[in-house]
Tab-separated table of C-alpha atoms and ligand atoms in Angstrom:
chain	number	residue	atom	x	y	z
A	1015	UNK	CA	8.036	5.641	32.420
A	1016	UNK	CA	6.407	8.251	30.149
A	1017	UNK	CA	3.089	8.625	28.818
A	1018	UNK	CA	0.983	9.476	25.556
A	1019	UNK	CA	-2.326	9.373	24.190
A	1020	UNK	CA	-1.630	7.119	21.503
A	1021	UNK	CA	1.075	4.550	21.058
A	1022	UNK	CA	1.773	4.195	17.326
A	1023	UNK	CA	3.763	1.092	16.776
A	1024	UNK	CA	5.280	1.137	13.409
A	1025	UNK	CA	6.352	4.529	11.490
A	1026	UNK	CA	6.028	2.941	7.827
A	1027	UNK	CA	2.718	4.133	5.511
A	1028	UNK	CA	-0.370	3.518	8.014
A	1029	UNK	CA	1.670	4.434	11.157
A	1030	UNK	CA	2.826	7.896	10.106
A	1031	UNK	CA	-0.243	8.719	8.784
A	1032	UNK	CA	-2.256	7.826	11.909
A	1033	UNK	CA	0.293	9.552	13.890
A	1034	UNK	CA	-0.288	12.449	11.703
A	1035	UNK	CA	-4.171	12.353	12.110
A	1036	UNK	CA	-4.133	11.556	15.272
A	1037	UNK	CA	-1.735	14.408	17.000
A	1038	UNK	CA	-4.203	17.031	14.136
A	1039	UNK	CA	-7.127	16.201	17.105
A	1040	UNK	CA	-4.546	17.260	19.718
A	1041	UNK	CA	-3.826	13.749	20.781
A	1042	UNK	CA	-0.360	13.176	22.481
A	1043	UNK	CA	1.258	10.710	19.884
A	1044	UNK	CA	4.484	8.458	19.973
A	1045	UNK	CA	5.111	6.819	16.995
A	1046	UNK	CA	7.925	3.009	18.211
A	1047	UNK	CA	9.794	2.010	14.841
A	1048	UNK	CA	13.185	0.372	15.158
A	1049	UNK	CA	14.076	1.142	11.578
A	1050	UNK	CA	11.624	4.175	10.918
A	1051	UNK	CA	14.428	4.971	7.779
A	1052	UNK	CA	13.022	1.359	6.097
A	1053	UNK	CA	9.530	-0.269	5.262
A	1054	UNK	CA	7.293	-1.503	3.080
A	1055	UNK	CA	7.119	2.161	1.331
A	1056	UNK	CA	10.183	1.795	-0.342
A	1057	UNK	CA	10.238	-1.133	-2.483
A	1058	UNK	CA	6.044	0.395	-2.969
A	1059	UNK	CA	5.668	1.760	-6.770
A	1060	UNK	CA	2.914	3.755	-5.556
A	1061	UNK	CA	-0.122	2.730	-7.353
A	1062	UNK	CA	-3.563	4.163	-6.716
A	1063	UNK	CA	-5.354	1.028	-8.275
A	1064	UNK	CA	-8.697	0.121	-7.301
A	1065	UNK	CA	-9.617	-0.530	-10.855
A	1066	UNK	CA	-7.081	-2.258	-11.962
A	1067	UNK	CA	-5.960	-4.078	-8.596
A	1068	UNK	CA	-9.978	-5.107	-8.973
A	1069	UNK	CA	-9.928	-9.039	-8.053
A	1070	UNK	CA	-13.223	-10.901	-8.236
A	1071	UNK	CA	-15.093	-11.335	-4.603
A	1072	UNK	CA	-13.235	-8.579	-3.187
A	1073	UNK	CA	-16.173	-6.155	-3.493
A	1074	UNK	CA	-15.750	-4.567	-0.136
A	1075	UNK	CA	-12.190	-3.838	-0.709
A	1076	UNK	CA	-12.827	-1.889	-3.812
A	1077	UNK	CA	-15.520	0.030	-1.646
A	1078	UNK	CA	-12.950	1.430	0.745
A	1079	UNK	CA	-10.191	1.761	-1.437
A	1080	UNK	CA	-12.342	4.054	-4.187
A	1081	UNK	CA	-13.220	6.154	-0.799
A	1082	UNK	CA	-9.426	6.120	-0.433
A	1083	UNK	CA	-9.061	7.540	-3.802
A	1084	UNK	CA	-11.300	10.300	-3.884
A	1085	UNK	CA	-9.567	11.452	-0.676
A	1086	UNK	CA	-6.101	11.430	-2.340
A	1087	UNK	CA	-6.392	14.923	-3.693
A	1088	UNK	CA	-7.444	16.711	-0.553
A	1089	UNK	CA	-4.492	14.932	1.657
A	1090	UNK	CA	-1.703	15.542	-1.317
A	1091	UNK	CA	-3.029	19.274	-1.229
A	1092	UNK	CA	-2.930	19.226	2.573
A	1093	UNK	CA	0.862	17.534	2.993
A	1094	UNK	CA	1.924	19.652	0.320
A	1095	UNK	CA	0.931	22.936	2.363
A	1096	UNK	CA	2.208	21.569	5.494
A	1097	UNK	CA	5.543	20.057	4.189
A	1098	UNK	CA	6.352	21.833	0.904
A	1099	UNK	CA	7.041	18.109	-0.617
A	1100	UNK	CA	6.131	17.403	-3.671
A	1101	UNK	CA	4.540	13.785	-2.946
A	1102	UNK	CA	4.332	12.477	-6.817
A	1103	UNK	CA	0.599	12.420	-7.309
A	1104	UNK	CA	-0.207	12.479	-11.008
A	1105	UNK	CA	-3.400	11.760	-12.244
A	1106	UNK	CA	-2.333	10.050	-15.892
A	1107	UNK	CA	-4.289	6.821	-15.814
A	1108	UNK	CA	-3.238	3.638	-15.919
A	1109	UNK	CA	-3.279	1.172	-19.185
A	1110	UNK	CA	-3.921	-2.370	-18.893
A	1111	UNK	CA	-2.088	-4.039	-21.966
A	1112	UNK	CA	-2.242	-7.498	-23.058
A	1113	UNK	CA	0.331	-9.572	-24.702
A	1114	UNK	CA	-1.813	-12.519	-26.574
A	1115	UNK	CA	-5.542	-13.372	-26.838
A	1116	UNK	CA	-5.751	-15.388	-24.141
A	1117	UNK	CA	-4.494	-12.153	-22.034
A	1118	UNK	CA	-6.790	-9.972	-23.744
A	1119	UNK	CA	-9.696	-12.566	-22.937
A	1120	UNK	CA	-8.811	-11.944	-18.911
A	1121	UNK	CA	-8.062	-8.564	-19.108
A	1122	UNK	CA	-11.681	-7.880	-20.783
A	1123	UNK	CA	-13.760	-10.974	-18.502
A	1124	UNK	CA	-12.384	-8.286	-15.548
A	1125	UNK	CA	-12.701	-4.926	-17.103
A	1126	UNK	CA	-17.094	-6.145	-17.703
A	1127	UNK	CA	-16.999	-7.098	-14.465
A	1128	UNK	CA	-15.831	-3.782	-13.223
A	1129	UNK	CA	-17.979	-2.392	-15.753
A	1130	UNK	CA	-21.359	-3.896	-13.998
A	1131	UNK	CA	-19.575	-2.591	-10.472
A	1132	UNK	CA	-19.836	1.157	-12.109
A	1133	UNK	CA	-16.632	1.661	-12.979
A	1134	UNK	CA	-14.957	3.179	-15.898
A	1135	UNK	CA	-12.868	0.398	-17.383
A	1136	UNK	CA	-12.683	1.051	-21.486
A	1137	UNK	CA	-11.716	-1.715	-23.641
A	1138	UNK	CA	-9.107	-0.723	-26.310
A	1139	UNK	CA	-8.110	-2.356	-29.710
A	1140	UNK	CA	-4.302	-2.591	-30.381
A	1141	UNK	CA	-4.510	0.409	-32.424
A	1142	UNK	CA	-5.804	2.518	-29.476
A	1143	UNK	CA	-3.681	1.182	-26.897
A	1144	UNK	CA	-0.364	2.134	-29.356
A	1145	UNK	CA	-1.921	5.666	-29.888
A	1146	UNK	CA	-2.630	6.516	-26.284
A	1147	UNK	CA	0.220	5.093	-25.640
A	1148	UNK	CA	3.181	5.327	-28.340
A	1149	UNK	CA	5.973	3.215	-26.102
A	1150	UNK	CA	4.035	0.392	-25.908
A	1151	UNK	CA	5.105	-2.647	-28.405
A	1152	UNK	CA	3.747	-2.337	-31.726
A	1153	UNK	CA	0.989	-5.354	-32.405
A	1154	UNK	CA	-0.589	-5.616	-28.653
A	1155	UNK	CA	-3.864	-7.498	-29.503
A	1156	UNK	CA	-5.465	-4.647	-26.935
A	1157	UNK	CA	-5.934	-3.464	-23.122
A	1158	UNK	CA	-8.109	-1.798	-20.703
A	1159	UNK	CA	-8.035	2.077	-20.008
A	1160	UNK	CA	-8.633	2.956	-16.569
A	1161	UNK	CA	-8.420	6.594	-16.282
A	1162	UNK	CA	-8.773	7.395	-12.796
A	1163	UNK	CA	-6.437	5.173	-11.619
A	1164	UNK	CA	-3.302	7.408	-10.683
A	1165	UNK	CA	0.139	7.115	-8.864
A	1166	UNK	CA	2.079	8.773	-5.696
A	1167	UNK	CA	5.489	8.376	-4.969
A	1168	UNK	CA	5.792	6.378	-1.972
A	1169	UNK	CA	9.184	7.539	-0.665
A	1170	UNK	CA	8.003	11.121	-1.052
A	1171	UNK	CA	4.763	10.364	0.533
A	1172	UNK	CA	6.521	8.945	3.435
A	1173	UNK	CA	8.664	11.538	4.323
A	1174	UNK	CA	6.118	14.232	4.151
A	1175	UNK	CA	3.536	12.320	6.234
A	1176	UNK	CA	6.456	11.787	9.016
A	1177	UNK	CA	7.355	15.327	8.967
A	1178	UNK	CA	3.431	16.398	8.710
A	1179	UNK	CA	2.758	14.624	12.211
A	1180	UNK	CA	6.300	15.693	13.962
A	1181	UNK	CA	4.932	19.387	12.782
A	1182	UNK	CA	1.924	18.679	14.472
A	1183	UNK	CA	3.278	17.427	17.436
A	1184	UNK	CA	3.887	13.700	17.364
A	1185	UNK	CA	7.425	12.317	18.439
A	1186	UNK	CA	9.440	8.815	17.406
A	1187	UNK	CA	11.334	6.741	19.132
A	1188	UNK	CA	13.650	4.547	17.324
A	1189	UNK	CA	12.993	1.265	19.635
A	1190	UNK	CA	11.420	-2.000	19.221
A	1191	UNK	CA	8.423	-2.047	20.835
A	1192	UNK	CA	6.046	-4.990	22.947
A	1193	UNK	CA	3.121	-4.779	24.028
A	1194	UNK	CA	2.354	-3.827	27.596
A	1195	UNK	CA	-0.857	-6.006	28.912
A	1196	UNK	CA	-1.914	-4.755	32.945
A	1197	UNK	CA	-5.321	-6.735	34.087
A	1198	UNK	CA	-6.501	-7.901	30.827
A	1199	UNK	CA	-5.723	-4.547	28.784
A	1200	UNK	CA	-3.257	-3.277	26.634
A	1201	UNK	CA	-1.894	0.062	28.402
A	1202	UNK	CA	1.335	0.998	25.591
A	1203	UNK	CA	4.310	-0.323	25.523
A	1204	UNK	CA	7.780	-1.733	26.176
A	1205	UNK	CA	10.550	-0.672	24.830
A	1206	UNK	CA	13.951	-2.874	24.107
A	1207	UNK	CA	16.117	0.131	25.925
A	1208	UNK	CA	14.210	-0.097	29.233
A	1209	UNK	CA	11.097	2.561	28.557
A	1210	UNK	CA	7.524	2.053	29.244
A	1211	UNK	CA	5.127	4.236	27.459
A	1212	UNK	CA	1.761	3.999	28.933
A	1213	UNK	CA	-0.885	4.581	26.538
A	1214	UNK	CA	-4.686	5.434	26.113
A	1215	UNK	CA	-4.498	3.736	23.171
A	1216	UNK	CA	-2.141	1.441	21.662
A	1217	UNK	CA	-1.820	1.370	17.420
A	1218	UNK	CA	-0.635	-1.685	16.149
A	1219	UNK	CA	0.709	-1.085	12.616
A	1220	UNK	CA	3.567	-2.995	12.087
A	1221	UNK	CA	2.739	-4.179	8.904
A	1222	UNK	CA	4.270	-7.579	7.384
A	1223	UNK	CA	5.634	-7.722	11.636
A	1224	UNK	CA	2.116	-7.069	12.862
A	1225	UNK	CA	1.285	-10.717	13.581
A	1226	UNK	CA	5.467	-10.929	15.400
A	1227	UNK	CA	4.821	-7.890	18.208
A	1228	UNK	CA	5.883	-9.579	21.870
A	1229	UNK	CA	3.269	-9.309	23.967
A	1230	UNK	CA	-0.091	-10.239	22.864
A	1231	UNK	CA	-1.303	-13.821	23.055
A	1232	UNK	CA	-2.176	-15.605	20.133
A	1233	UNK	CA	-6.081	-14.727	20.337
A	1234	UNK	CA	-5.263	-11.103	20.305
A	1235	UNK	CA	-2.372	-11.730	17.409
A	1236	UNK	CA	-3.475	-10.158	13.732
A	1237	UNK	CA	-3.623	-12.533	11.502
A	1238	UNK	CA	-0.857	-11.398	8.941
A	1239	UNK	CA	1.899	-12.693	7.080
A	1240	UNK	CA	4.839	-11.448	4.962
A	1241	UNK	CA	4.559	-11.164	1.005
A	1242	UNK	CA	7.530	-9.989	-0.533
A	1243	UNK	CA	8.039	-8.131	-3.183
A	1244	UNK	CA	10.634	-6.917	-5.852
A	1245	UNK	CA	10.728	-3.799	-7.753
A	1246	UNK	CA	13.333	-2.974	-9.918
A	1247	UNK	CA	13.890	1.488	-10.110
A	1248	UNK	CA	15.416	2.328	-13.249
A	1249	UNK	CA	16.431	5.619	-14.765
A	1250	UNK	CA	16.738	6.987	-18.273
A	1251	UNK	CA	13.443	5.877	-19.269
A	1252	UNK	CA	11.980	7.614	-22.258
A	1253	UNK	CA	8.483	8.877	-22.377
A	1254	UNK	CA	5.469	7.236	-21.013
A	1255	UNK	CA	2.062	8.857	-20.609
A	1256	UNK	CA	0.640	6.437	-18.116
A	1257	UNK	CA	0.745	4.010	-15.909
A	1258	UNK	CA	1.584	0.746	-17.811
A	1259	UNK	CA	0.428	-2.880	-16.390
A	1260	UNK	CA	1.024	-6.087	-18.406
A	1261	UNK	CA	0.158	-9.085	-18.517
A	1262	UNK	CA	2.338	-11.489	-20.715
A	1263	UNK	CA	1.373	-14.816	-20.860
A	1264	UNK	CA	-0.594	-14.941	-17.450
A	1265	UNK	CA	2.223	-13.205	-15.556
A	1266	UNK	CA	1.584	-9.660	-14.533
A	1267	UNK	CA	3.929	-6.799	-14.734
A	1268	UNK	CA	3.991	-2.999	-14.190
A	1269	UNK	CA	5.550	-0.027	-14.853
A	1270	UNK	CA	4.717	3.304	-12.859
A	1271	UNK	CA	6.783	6.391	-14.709
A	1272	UNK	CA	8.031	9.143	-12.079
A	1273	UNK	CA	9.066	12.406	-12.991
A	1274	UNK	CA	12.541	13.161	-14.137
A	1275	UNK	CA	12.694	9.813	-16.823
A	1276	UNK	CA	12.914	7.434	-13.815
A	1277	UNK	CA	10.232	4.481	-13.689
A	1278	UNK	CA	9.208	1.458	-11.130
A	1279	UNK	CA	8.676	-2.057	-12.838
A	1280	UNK	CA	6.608	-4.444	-10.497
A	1281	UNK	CA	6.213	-6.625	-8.823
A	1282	UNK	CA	6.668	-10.298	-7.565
A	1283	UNK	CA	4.048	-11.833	-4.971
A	1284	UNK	CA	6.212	-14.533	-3.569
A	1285	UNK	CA	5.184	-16.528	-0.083
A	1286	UNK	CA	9.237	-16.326	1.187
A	1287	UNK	CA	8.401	-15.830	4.855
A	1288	UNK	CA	10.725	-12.849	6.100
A	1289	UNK	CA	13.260	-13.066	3.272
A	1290	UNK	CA	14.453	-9.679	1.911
A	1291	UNK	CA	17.333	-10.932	-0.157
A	1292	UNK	CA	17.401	-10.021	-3.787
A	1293	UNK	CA	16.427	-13.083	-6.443
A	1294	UNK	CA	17.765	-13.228	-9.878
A	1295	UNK	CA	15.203	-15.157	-11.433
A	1296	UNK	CA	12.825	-12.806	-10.405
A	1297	UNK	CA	14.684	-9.492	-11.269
A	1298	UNK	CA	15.167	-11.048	-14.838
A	1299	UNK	CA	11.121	-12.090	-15.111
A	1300	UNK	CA	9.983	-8.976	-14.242
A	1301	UNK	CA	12.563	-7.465	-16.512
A	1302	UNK	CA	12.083	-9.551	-19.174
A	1303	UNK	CA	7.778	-9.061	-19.027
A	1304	UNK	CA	8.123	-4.741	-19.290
A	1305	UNK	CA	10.491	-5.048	-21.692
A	1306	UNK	CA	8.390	-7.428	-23.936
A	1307	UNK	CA	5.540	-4.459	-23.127
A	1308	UNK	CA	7.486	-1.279	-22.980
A	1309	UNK	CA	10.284	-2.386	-25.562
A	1310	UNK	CA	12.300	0.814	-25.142
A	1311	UNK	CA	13.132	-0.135	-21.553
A	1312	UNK	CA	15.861	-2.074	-22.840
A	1313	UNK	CA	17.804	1.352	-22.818
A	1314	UNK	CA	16.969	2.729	-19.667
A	1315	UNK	CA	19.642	2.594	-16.614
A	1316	UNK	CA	19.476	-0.238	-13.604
A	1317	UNK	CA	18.934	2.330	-10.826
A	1318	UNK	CA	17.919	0.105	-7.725
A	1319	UNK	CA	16.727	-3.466	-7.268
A	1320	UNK	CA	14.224	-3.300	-4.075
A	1321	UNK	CA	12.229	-6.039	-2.032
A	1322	UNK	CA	9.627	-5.192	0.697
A	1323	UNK	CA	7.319	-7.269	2.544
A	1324	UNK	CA	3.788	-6.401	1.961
A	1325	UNK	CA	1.412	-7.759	5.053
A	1326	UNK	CA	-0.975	-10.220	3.562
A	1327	UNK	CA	-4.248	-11.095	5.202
A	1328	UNK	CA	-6.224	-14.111	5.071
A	1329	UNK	CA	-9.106	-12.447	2.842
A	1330	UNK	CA	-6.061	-9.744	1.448
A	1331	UNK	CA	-8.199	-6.889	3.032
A	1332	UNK	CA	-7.132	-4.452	5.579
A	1333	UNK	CA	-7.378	-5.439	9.436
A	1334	UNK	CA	-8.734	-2.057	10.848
A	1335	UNK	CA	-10.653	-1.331	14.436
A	1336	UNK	CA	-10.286	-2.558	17.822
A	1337	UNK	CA	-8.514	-6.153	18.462
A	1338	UNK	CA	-9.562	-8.872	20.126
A	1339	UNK	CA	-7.934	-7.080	23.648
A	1340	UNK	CA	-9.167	-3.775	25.227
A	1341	UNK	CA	-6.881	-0.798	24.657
A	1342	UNK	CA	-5.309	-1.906	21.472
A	1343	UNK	CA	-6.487	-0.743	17.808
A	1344	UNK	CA	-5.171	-2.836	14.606
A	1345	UNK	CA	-4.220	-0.879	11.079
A	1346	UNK	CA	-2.311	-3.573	9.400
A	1347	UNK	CA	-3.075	-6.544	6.402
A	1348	UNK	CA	-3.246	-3.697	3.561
A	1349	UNK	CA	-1.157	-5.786	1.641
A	1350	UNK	CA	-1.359	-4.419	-2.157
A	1351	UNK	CA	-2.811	-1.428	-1.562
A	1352	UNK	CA	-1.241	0.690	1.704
A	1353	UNK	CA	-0.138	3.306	-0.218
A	1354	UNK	CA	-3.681	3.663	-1.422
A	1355	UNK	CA	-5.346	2.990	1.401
A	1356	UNK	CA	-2.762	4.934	4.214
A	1357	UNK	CA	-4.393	8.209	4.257
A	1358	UNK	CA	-7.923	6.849	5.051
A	1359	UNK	CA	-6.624	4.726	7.434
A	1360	UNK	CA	-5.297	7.150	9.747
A	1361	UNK	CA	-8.576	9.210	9.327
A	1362	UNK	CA	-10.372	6.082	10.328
A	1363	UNK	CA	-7.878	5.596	13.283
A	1364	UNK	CA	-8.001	8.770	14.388
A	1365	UNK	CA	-11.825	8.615	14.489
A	1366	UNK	CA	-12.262	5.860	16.489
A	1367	UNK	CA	-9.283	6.841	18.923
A	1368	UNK	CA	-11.552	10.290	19.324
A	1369	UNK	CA	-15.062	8.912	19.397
A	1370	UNK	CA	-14.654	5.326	20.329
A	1371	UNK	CA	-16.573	4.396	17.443
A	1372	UNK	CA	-15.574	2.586	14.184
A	1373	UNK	CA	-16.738	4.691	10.915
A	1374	UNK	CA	-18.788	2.166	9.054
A	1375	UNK	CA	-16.859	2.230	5.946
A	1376	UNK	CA	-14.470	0.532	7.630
A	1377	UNK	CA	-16.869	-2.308	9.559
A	1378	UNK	CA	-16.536	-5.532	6.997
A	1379	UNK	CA	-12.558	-4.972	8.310
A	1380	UNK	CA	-13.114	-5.336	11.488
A	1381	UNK	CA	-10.085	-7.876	12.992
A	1382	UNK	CA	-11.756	-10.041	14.823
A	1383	UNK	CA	-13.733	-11.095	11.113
A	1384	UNK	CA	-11.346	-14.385	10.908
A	1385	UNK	CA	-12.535	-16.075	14.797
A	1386	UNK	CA	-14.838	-18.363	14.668
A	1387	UNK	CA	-16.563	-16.400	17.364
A	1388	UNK	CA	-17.301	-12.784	16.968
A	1389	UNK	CA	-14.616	-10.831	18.743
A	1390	UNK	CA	-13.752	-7.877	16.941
B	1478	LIG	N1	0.413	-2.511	-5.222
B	1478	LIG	C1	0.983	-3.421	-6.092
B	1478	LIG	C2	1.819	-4.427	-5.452
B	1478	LIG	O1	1.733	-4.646	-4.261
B	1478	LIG	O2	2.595	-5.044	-6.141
């Protein structure tokens, strides 16, 4: 039996970066992954999208995740120092590109409602679109420029946040981890080869597993659920200037350059429950949709087909603050946007472990938001 401050269960996006902000206040932190080399991160193209991930009625999701943007800068800057990685941030923009009228229609009916939100969400003929951004097909009807929209490279991002919080002091076990409940309380955790970590605090951040974690009773469970995802990483790709998302006859596509002619096209949203296996048809959709956007594509290389399992939410916010059971914080149900929303997360993790209080950015996300009684 050992013992930490902190418990992290789950070394993907939002683990390793509470782990990180968590052992900076000088906490003890253990970070339980029994695959810490896979996640979520890696099929991720890295999009920092609260514009253009904008969906109507999720108002206090684009609160927290344009807070997560503005922080984006400091944290790259900060890794950066610590690790010497570079993570991938660029700050291009993103362009919004539809295919036919009735695209264009949706794409605008979105960008004036972002517009009466405050945000900067330009409307662009054709003729713009093709000279901001020359790859795109010729004769686009027109698009959406969101400028401050940017990208990160998830797999960097990932590695330097796990080194950034072994520098400062964290450790990981590769285990799988349940939870430990004594009188009530969560106090850490069990591990499948016979240790018990006690814990202060126990960090539930398992992401599309959060809702499988032994241990907790179903009132105490978060209420997530797998959504997988394929990206397909090419190489060879000639130039692109930004961030290009499509939408092609009511599908949506993207493609997310990365330095060095590589690119990410993205991504499916299928219900599959844990299934990671690779599906034609949707390799050849999402194929098919960038290439009818980004026509030169049809050159580029096949580097690597991915799937990942986002963790969906009921509401497709974050869960974040204490559970429903003493002694255990949730971080989990980021779903679209954990890349974006990973480095605020362990800064609001890392607060409440430290203070015991939620920061009220964070409040709407509260777990216990879905029980018919007020728990969380
Ligand atoms: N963040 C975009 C996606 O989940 O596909």
């Amino acid at each position: 039996m050992t013992s930490t401050d902190v418990a992290v269960i789950g070394a993907g996006a939002i683990g390793t970066s509470v782990a990180w902000r968590c052992a900076q206040r000088g906490l003890s932190v253990t970070i339980i992954d029994p695959a810490p080399e896979r996640g979520a991160w890696q099929a991720a193209a890295g999009m920092l999208a609260p514009i253009t991930e904008l969906h109507y009625a999720e108002t206090e999701l684009l609160q927290l995740s344009l807070a997560a943007l503005a922080r984006y800068p400091a944290v790259v800057d900060e890794l950066t120092a610590v690790t010497g990685i570079d993570v991938g941030y660029r700050q291009h923009g993103t362009l919004a590109a539809a295919w036919d009228a009735a695209d264009l229609v949706t794409l605008r009916e979105l960008a004036a409602f972002g517009r009466g939100l405050g945000l900067t969400m330009q409307p662009l003929t054709g003729a713009e679109l093709h000279e901001l951004e020359p790859a795109l097909a010729p004769g686009l009807p027109g698009g959406v420029l969101a400028p401050s929209d940017h990208q990160v490279d998830p797999r960097q991002l990932h590695r330097a946040t796990l080194r950034a919080a072994i520098t400062a002091g964290a450790t990981l076990r590769t285990a799988t981890a349940s939870v430990r409940v004594e009188r009530g309380a969560v106090c850490g955790v069990d591990l499948d080869d016979g240790a018990t970590i006690t814990a202060g605090r126990t960090v539930l951040t398992a992401g599309a597993w959060s809702a499988s974690i032994s241990g907790l009773d179903d009132s105490a469970r978060p209420q997530t659920r797998p959504v997988k995802g394929h990206t397909v990483h090419l190489t060879d790709v000639g130039e692109l200037r930004h961030v290009v998302r499509g939408r092609v006859g009511g599908n949506t596509v993207y493609v997310v350059p990365r330095d060095g002619g590589r690119a990410v096209v993205g991504a499916t949203t299928e219900e599959a429950g844990f299934d990671t296996s690779t599906r034609l048809g949707a390799v050849y959709e999402l194929l098919r949709d960038a290439q009818t956007v980004v026509p030169m594509l049809g050159e580029a290389r096949l580097g690597e087909i991915s799937t990942g399992l986002r963790p969906g939410s009921p509401d497709n916010a974050p869960l974040l603050g204490p559970a429903t059971i003493d002694g255990l914080i949730v971080a989990t149900g980021h779903y679209r946007n954990g890349i974006l929303l990973a480095p605020i997360t362990g800064d609001i993790v890392a607060d409440l472990v430290s203070t015991g209080t939620l920061p009220e950015l964070a409040d709407p996300f509260r777990p216990g938001r879905f029980r018919s009684e007020v728990l969380g």
